[in-house]
Amino acid sequence: MKKSNVIDLSSREENADPLTDLIRQGARKLIEQAIEAELAIYLEAFSERKLNNGRAAVVRNGYQPEREIQTGIGPVSVKVPKVRAKDGQSATFRSALVPPYVRKTRSLSAALPWLYLKGISTGEMEAALEVLVGSEAKGLSASTVARLKRDWAAEYTDWRATRLDRDQWVYVWADGIYSGLRAEDAKLCALVIIGVNERGEKRFLAIEDGVRESTQSWREVLQGLKARGMNAPKLAIGDGAMGFWSALDEVYSDTRQQRCWVHKMNNVLNRVPQSVQPKMKQSLYDIWQADTQQHAEQAFDQFATLFEAKYPKAVECLYKDRNELLAFYDFPAQHWQRIRTTNPIESTFATIRHRTTRAKGCLSRDGMLHMLFKLGQSAEKTWRRQRGFDYLAKVITGIPFKDGIEVDTTDRIAA
């Protein structure tokens, strides 16, 4: 059996890891949104109750003191709104989700992606919230849940129209994310692009429906980014098997291409017996971990010498993207760790892949996109700035780099 790398949150006494913080932040946001949806429904019931001057008789009136709900990952802080009746009659808002007393749940074994997965469906929203706060969540009305869904959909729609020309986008990572969920008769896939701007800030730029990772699908994604004002990035990183590259040549022809080394290594190793894989894996590491491009080229040739006779398909798989695999040598060495792979995307969505493989039932394509969008919003809050972000301005202005080191302009002129 393969060793699972899913973190068991319910068994940990101390929760200081980034994933736990992410889940706690997402749980709080989820609860806050649900309470706001409850309040909106409550106030709508008093919409015809007016004062003599025509103003609403029942209005918001701040918040109750913030308090904590104890969960398996530690305390989650919540604030419940208050209302005030100006006409002298009684009106008290009581949340069905958060009762007027502090309770403790036994565990929160499901992570944030599961909450969004279950919560995105009206029929299963109660199940998601019940994990957080217990059986009181069953008191949520269908209209409250529907409003919450509409809020998420509206947020996603607004985000897709956000202008991108306020920043200079230097690097972009692209990948197709298969969630493990199914809709109708097809496995759900989202086309995801993350970018880093001139300040070293990483942001999701696109999360779009991808029935298949075709050139046409990626072309539509890239054309959408261009219409929103995104400049031509200096480098794009992705898996070599995607239709993304053909689309990139059409929409952003000046952008350099870097193939993901993790994907490439897996593809090469899958073409040889397991007994050969350890030795071949080390040879591959010798290529992309080389300190100069010359040494990497030598390691490429050594790889062919060692394996071409017996495993020509593996060598062919590696060599067909040779130039694109070594593009990172023309960029600052401080950025190599990030631009050699699609890890920024892979690591963000690793949790959702693990937790949706056992999910039952179908999820609509819109539901999946909204879920990924909400997950992405939470994940962005934990991202650090790009290492060596002060070199990004040099990349933007076209200063050349050789083997990760800035080329001295004086030396180039003299030569």
JSON list of N, CA and C in Angstrom, two decimals, residues 237-285:
[
{"chain": "A", "resi": 237, "resn": "ILE", "atom": "N", "xyz": [5.62, 28.32, -16.91]},
{"chain": "A", "resi": 237, "resn": "ILE", "atom": "CA", "xyz": [6.05, 27.02, -16.44]},
{"chain": "A", "resi": 237, "resn": "ILE", "atom": "C", "xyz": [4.86, 26.07, -16.45]},
{"chain": "A", "resi": 238, "resn": "GLY", "atom": "N", "xyz": [5.05, 24.88, -17.00]},
{"chain": "A", "resi": 238, "resn": "GLY", "atom": "CA", "xyz": [3.95, 23.92, -17.04]},
{"chain": "A", "resi": 238, "resn": "GLY", "atom": "C", "xyz": [4.40, 22.55, -17.50]},
{"chain": "A", "resi": 239, "resn": "ASP", "atom": "N", "xyz": [3.45, 21.62, -17.49]},
{"chain": "A", "resi": 239, "resn": "ASP", "atom": "CA", "xyz": [3.67, 20.25, -17.93]},
{"chain": "A", "resi": 239, "resn": "ASP", "atom": "C", "xyz": [3.75, 20.22, -19.45]},
{"chain": "A", "resi": 240, "resn": "GLY", "atom": "N", "xyz": [4.65, 19.41, -19.97]},
{"chain": "A", "resi": 240, "resn": "GLY", "atom": "CA", "xyz": [4.84, 19.34, -21.41]},
{"chain": "A", "resi": 240, "resn": "GLY", "atom": "C", "xyz": [3.71, 18.69, -22.17]},
{"chain": "A", "resi": 241, "resn": "ALA", "atom": "N", "xyz": [2.80, 18.00, -21.49]},
{"chain": "A", "resi": 241, "resn": "ALA", "atom": "CA", "xyz": [1.75, 17.25, -22.17]},
{"chain": "A", "resi": 241, "resn": "ALA", "atom": "C", "xyz": [0.51, 18.08, -22.47]},
{"chain": "A", "resi": 242, "resn": "MET", "atom": "N", "xyz": [0.48, 19.33, -22.05]},
{"chain": "A", "resi": 242, "resn": "MET", "atom": "CA", "xyz": [-0.73, 20.14, -22.18]},
{"chain": "A", "resi": 242, "resn": "MET", "atom": "C", "xyz": [-0.83, 20.81, -23.55]},
{"chain": "A", "resi": 243, "resn": "GLY", "atom": "N", "xyz": [-2.06, 21.17, -23.93]},
{"chain": "A", "resi": 243, "resn": "GLY", "atom": "CA", "xyz": [-2.27, 22.00, -25.10]},
{"chain": "A", "resi": 243, "resn": "GLY", "atom": "C", "xyz": [-1.95, 23.45, -24.81]},
{"chain": "A", "resi": 244, "resn": "PHE", "atom": "N", "xyz": [-1.51, 23.71, -23.60]},
{"chain": "A", "resi": 244, "resn": "PHE", "atom": "CA", "xyz": [-1.20, 25.07, -23.17]},
{"chain": "A", "resi": 244, "resn": "PHE", "atom": "C", "xyz": [-0.14, 25.71, -24.05]},
{"chain": "A", "resi": 245, "resn": "TRP", "atom": "N", "xyz": [0.87, 24.94, -24.47]},
{"chain": "A", "resi": 245, "resn": "TRP", "atom": "CA", "xyz": [2.01, 25.54, -25.16]},
{"chain": "A", "resi": 245, "resn": "TRP", "atom": "C", "xyz": [1.64, 26.03, -26.56]},
{"chain": "A", "resi": 246, "resn": "SER", "atom": "N", "xyz": [0.80, 25.29, -27.25]},
{"chain": "A", "resi": 246, "resn": "SER", "atom": "CA", "xyz": [0.36, 25.75, -28.57]},
{"chain": "A", "resi": 246, "resn": "SER", "atom": "C", "xyz": [-0.45, 27.03, -28.43]},
{"chain": "A", "resi": 247, "resn": "ALA", "atom": "N", "xyz": [-1.30, 27.07, -27.40]},
{"chain": "A", "resi": 247, "resn": "ALA", "atom": "CA", "xyz": [-2.10, 28.27, -27.16]},
{"chain": "A", "resi": 247, "resn": "ALA", "atom": "C", "xyz": [-1.21, 29.45, -26.78]},
{"chain": "A", "resi": 248, "resn": "LEU", "atom": "N", "xyz": [-0.18, 29.19, -25.97]},
{"chain": "A", "resi": 248, "resn": "LEU", "atom": "CA", "xyz": [0.73, 30.26, -25.56]},
{"chain": "A", "resi": 248, "resn": "LEU", "atom": "C", "xyz": [1.46, 30.85, -26.76]},
{"chain": "A", "resi": 249, "resn": "ASP", "atom": "N", "xyz": [1.87, 30.01, -27.70]},
{"chain": "A", "resi": 249, "resn": "ASP", "atom": "CA", "xyz": [2.54, 30.50, -28.90]},
{"chain": "A", "resi": 249, "resn": "ASP", "atom": "C", "xyz": [1.65, 31.45, -29.70]},
{"chain": "A", "resi": 250, "resn": "GLU", "atom": "N", "xyz": [0.34, 31.21, -29.65]},
{"chain": "A", "resi": 250, "resn": "GLU", "atom": "CA", "xyz": [-0.59, 32.06, -30.40]},
{"chain": "A", "resi": 250, "resn": "GLU", "atom": "C", "xyz": [-0.88, 33.37, -29.67]},
{"chain": "A", "resi": 251, "resn": "VAL", "atom": "N", "xyz": [-1.09, 33.30, -28.35]},
{"chain": "A", "resi": 251, "resn": "VAL", "atom": "CA", "xyz": [-1.57, 34.46, -27.60]},
{"chain": "A", "resi": 251, "resn": "VAL", "atom": "C", "xyz": [-0.41, 35.29, -27.04]},
{"chain": "A", "resi": 252, "resn": "TYR", "atom": "N", "xyz": [0.62, 34.61, -26.52]},
{"chain": "A", "resi": 252, "resn": "TYR", "atom": "CA", "xyz": [1.78, 35.29, -25.94]},
{"chain": "A", "resi": 252, "resn": "TYR", "atom": "C", "xyz": [3.05, 34.68, -26.54]},
{"chain": "A", "resi": 253, "resn": "SER", "atom": "N", "xyz": [3.31, 35.00, -27.78]},
{"chain": "A", "resi": 253, "resn": "SER", "atom": "CA", "xyz": [4.40, 34.35, -28.51]},
{"chain": "A", "resi": 253, "resn": "SER", "atom": "C", "xyz": [5.78, 34.73, -27.98]},
{"chain": "A", "resi": 254, "resn": "ASP", "atom": "N", "xyz": [5.90, 35.85, -27.28]},
{"chain": "A", "resi": 254, "resn": "ASP", "atom": "CA", "xyz": [7.21, 36.29, -26.77]},
{"chain": "A", "resi": 254, "resn": "ASP", "atom": "C", "xyz": [7.58, 35.64, -25.43]},
{"chain": "A", "resi": 255, "resn": "THR", "atom": "N", "xyz": [6.66, 34.92, -24.82]},
{"chain": "A", "resi": 255, "resn": "THR", "atom": "CA", "xyz": [6.91, 34.33, -23.51]},
{"chain": "A", "resi": 255, "resn": "THR", "atom": "C", "xyz": [7.77, 33.08, -23.63]},
{"chain": "A", "resi": 256, "resn": "ARG", "atom": "N", "xyz": [8.84, 33.02, -22.85]},
{"chain": "A", "resi": 256, "resn": "ARG", "atom": "CA", "xyz": [9.69, 31.83, -22.81]},
{"chain": "A", "resi": 256, "resn": "ARG", "atom": "C", "xyz": [8.95, 30.67, -22.15]},
{"chain": "A", "resi": 257, "resn": "GLN", "atom": "N", "xyz": [9.40, 29.45, -22.46]},
{"chain": "A", "resi": 257, "resn": "GLN", "atom": "CA", "xyz": [8.74, 28.26, -21.94]},
{"chain": "A", "resi": 257, "resn": "GLN", "atom": "C", "xyz": [9.70, 27.44, -21.08]},
{"chain": "A", "resi": 258, "resn": "GLN", "atom": "N", "xyz": [9.20, 27.02, -19.92]},
{"chain": "A", "resi": 258, "resn": "GLN", "atom": "CA", "xyz": [9.95, 26.16, -19.02]},
{"chain": "A", "resi": 258, "resn": "GLN", "atom": "C", "xyz": [9.09, 24.95, -18.68]},
{"chain": "A", "resi": 259, "resn": "ARG", "atom": "N", "xyz": [9.57, 23.75, -19.03]},
{"chain": "A", "resi": 259, "resn": "ARG", "atom": "CA", "xyz": [8.85, 22.53, -18.70]},
{"chain": "A", "resi": 259, "resn": "ARG", "atom": "C", "xyz": [9.09, 22.17, -17.23]},
{"chain": "A", "resi": 260, "resn": "CYS", "atom": "N", "xyz": [8.05, 21.68, -16.60]},
{"chain": "A", "resi": 260, "resn": "CYS", "atom": "CA", "xyz": [8.13, 21.28, -15.20]},
{"chain": "A", "resi": 260, "resn": "CYS", "atom": "C", "xyz": [8.98, 20.02, -15.06]},
{"chain": "A", "resi": 261, "resn": "TRP", "atom": "N", "xyz": [10.02, 20.10, -14.23]},
{"chain": "A", "resi": 261, "resn": "TRP", "atom": "CA", "xyz": [10.92, 18.97, -14.06]},
{"chain": "A", "resi": 261, "resn": "TRP", "atom": "C", "xyz": [10.28, 17.82, -13.29]},
{"chain": "A", "resi": 262, "resn": "VAL", "atom": "N", "xyz": [9.38, 18.10, -12.39]},
{"chain": "A", "resi": 262, "resn": "VAL", "atom": "CA", "xyz": [8.72, 17.02, -11.65]},
{"chain": "A", "resi": 262, "resn": "VAL", "atom": "C", "xyz": [7.85, 16.19, -12.59]},
{"chain": "A", "resi": 263, "resn": "HIS", "atom": "N", "xyz": [7.06, 16.86, -13.42]},
{"chain": "A", "resi": 263, "resn": "HIS", "atom": "CA", "xyz": [6.25, 16.14, -14.40]},
{"chain": "A", "resi": 263, "resn": "HIS", "atom": "C", "xyz": [7.13, 15.35, -15.36]},
{"chain": "A", "resi": 264, "resn": "LYS", "atom": "N", "xyz": [8.20, 15.99, -15.83]},
{"chain": "A", "resi": 264, "resn": "LYS", "atom": "CA", "xyz": [9.07, 15.33, -16.81]},
{"chain": "A", "resi": 264, "resn": "LYS", "atom": "C", "xyz": [9.72, 14.09, -16.21]},
{"chain": "A", "resi": 265, "resn": "MET", "atom": "N", "xyz": [10.22, 14.19, -15.00]},
{"chain": "A", "resi": 265, "resn": "MET", "atom": "CA", "xyz": [10.85, 13.03, -14.36]},
{"chain": "A", "resi": 265, "resn": "MET", "atom": "C", "xyz": [9.86, 11.88, -14.22]},
{"chain": "A", "resi": 266, "resn": "ASN", "atom": "N", "xyz": [8.65, 12.18, -13.81]},
{"chain": "A", "resi": 266, "resn": "ASN", "atom": "CA", "xyz": [7.64, 11.13, -13.69]},
{"chain": "A", "resi": 266, "resn": "ASN", "atom": "C", "xyz": [7.34, 10.48, -15.02]},
{"chain": "A", "resi": 267, "resn": "ASN", "atom": "N", "xyz": [7.24, 11.29, -16.06]},
{"chain": "A", "resi": 267, "resn": "ASN", "atom": "CA", "xyz": [6.95, 10.75, -17.40]},
{"chain": "A", "resi": 267, "resn": "ASN", "atom": "C", "xyz": [8.09, 9.87, -17.90]},
{"chain": "A", "resi": 268, "resn": "VAL", "atom": "N", "xyz": [9.32, 10.27, -17.65]},
{"chain": "A", "resi": 268, "resn": "VAL", "atom": "CA", "xyz": [10.47, 9.48, -18.09]},
{"chain": "A", "resi": 268, "resn": "VAL", "atom": "C", "xyz": [10.56, 8.18, -17.31]},
{"chain": "A", "resi": 269, "resn": "LEU", "atom": "N", "xyz": [10.43, 8.25, -16.00]},
{"chain": "A", "resi": 269, "resn": "LEU", "atom": "CA", "xyz": [10.57, 7.06, -15.16]},
{"chain": "A", "resi": 269, "resn": "LEU", "atom": "C", "xyz": [9.45, 6.05, -15.40]},
{"chain": "A", "resi": 270, "resn": "ASN", "atom": "N", "xyz": [8.29, 6.52, -15.83]},
{"chain": "A", "resi": 270, "resn": "ASN", "atom": "CA", "xyz": [7.19, 5.60, -16.13]},
{"chain": "A", "resi": 270, "resn": "ASN", "atom": "C", "xyz": [7.46, 4.73, -17.34]},
{"chain": "A", "resi": 271, "resn": "ARG", "atom": "N", "xyz": [8.50, 5.04, -18.08]},
{"chain": "A", "resi": 271, "resn": "ARG", "atom": "CA", "xyz": [8.83, 4.28, -19.28]},
{"chain": "A", "resi": 271, "resn": "ARG", "atom": "C", "xyz": [9.90, 3.22, -19.05]},
{"chain": "A", "resi": 272, "resn": "VAL", "atom": "N", "xyz": [10.29, 3.02, -17.82]},
{"chain": "A", "resi": 272, "resn": "VAL", "atom": "CA", "xyz": [11.33, 2.01, -17.53]},
{"chain": "A", "resi": 272, "resn": "VAL", "atom": "C", "xyz": [10.89, 1.15, -16.36]},
{"chain": "A", "resi": 273, "resn": "PRO", "atom": "N", "xyz": [11.47, -0.05, -16.20]},
{"chain": "A", "resi": 273, "resn": "PRO", "atom": "CA", "xyz": [11.13, -0.91, -15.07]},
{"chain": "A", "resi": 273, "resn": "PRO", "atom": "C", "xyz": [11.50, -0.26, -13.74]},
{"chain": "A", "resi": 274, "resn": "GLN", "atom": "N", "xyz": [10.83, -0.67, -12.67]},
{"chain": "A", "resi": 274, "resn": "GLN", "atom": "CA", "xyz": [11.09, -0.10, -11.36]},
{"chain": "A", "resi": 274, "resn": "GLN", "atom": "C", "xyz": [12.52, -0.34, -10.90]},
{"chain": "A", "resi": 275, "resn": "SER", "atom": "N", "xyz": [13.10, -1.44, -11.32]},
{"chain": "A", "resi": 275, "resn": "SER", "atom": "CA", "xyz": [14.47, -1.75, -10.89]},
{"chain": "A", "resi": 275, "resn": "SER", "atom": "C", "xyz": [15.47, -0.74, -11.43]},
{"chain": "A", "resi": 276, "resn": "VAL", "atom": "N", "xyz": [15.13, -0.09, -12.53]},
{"chain": "A", "resi": 276, "resn": "VAL", "atom": "CA", "xyz": [16.04, 0.87, -13.16]},
{"chain": "A", "resi": 276, "resn": "VAL", "atom": "C", "xyz": [15.80, 2.30, -12.65]},
{"chain": "A", "resi": 277, "resn": "GLN", "atom": "N", "xyz": [14.63, 2.53, -12.10]},
{"chain": "A", "resi": 277, "resn": "GLN", "atom": "CA", "xyz": [14.23, 3.89, -11.76]},
{"chain": "A", "resi": 277, "resn": "GLN", "atom": "C", "xyz": [15.15, 4.61, -10.77]},
{"chain": "A", "resi": 278, "resn": "PRO", "atom": "N", "xyz": [15.65, 3.99, -9.71]},
{"chain": "A", "resi": 278, "resn": "PRO", "atom": "CA", "xyz": [16.53, 4.73, -8.80]},
{"chain": "A", "resi": 278, "resn": "PRO", "atom": "C", "xyz": [17.78, 5.30, -9.48]},
{"chain": "A", "resi": 279, "resn": "LYS", "atom": "N", "xyz": [18.42, 4.48, -10.31]},
{"chain": "A", "resi": 279, "resn": "LYS", "atom": "CA", "xyz": [19.62, 4.95, -11.01]},
{"chain": "A", "resi": 279, "resn": "LYS", "atom": "C", "xyz": [19.28, 6.04, -12.01]},
{"chain": "A", "resi": 280, "resn": "MET", "atom": "N", "xyz": [18.17, 5.85, -12.75]},
{"chain": "A", "resi": 280, "resn": "MET", "atom": "CA", "xyz": [17.76, 6.86, -13.73]},
{"chain": "A", "resi": 280, "resn": "MET", "atom": "C", "xyz": [17.34, 8.15, -13.06]},
{"chain": "A", "resi": 281, "resn": "LYS", "atom": "N", "xyz": [16.69, 8.04, -11.92]},
{"chain": "A", "resi": 281, "resn": "LYS", "atom": "CA", "xyz": [16.25, 9.23, -11.20]},
{"chain": "A", "resi": 281, "resn": "LYS", "atom": "C", "xyz": [17.44, 10.07, -10.77]},
{"chain": "A", "resi": 282, "resn": "GLN", "atom": "N", "xyz": [18.51, 9.44, -10.33]},
{"chain": "A", "resi": 282, "resn": "GLN", "atom": "CA", "xyz": [19.71, 10.17, -9.93]},
{"chain": "A", "resi": 282, "resn": "GLN", "atom": "C", "xyz": [20.33, 10.88, -11.12]},
{"chain": "A", "resi": 283, "resn": "SER", "atom": "N", "xyz": [20.31, 10.23, -12.28]},
{"chain": "A", "resi": 283, "resn": "SER", "atom": "CA", "xyz": [20.86, 10.86, -13.49]},
{"chain": "A", "resi": 283, "resn": "SER", "atom": "C", "xyz": [20.04, 12.08, -13.89]},
{"chain": "A", "resi": 284, "resn": "LEU", "atom": "N", "xyz": [18.74, 12.00, -13.70]},
{"chain": "A", "resi": 284, "resn": "LEU", "atom": "CA", "xyz": [17.89, 13.15, -14.00]},
{"chain": "A", "resi": 284, "resn": "LEU", "atom": "C", "xyz": [18.16, 14.30, -13.03]},
{"chain": "A", "resi": 285, "resn": "TYR", "atom": "N", "xyz": [18.35, 13.97, -11.76]},
{"chain": "A", "resi": 285, "resn": "TYR", "atom": "CA", "xyz": [18.70, 15.00, -10.78]},
{"chain": "A", "resi": 285, "resn": "TYR", "atom": "C", "xyz": [20.01, 15.68, -11.16]}
]
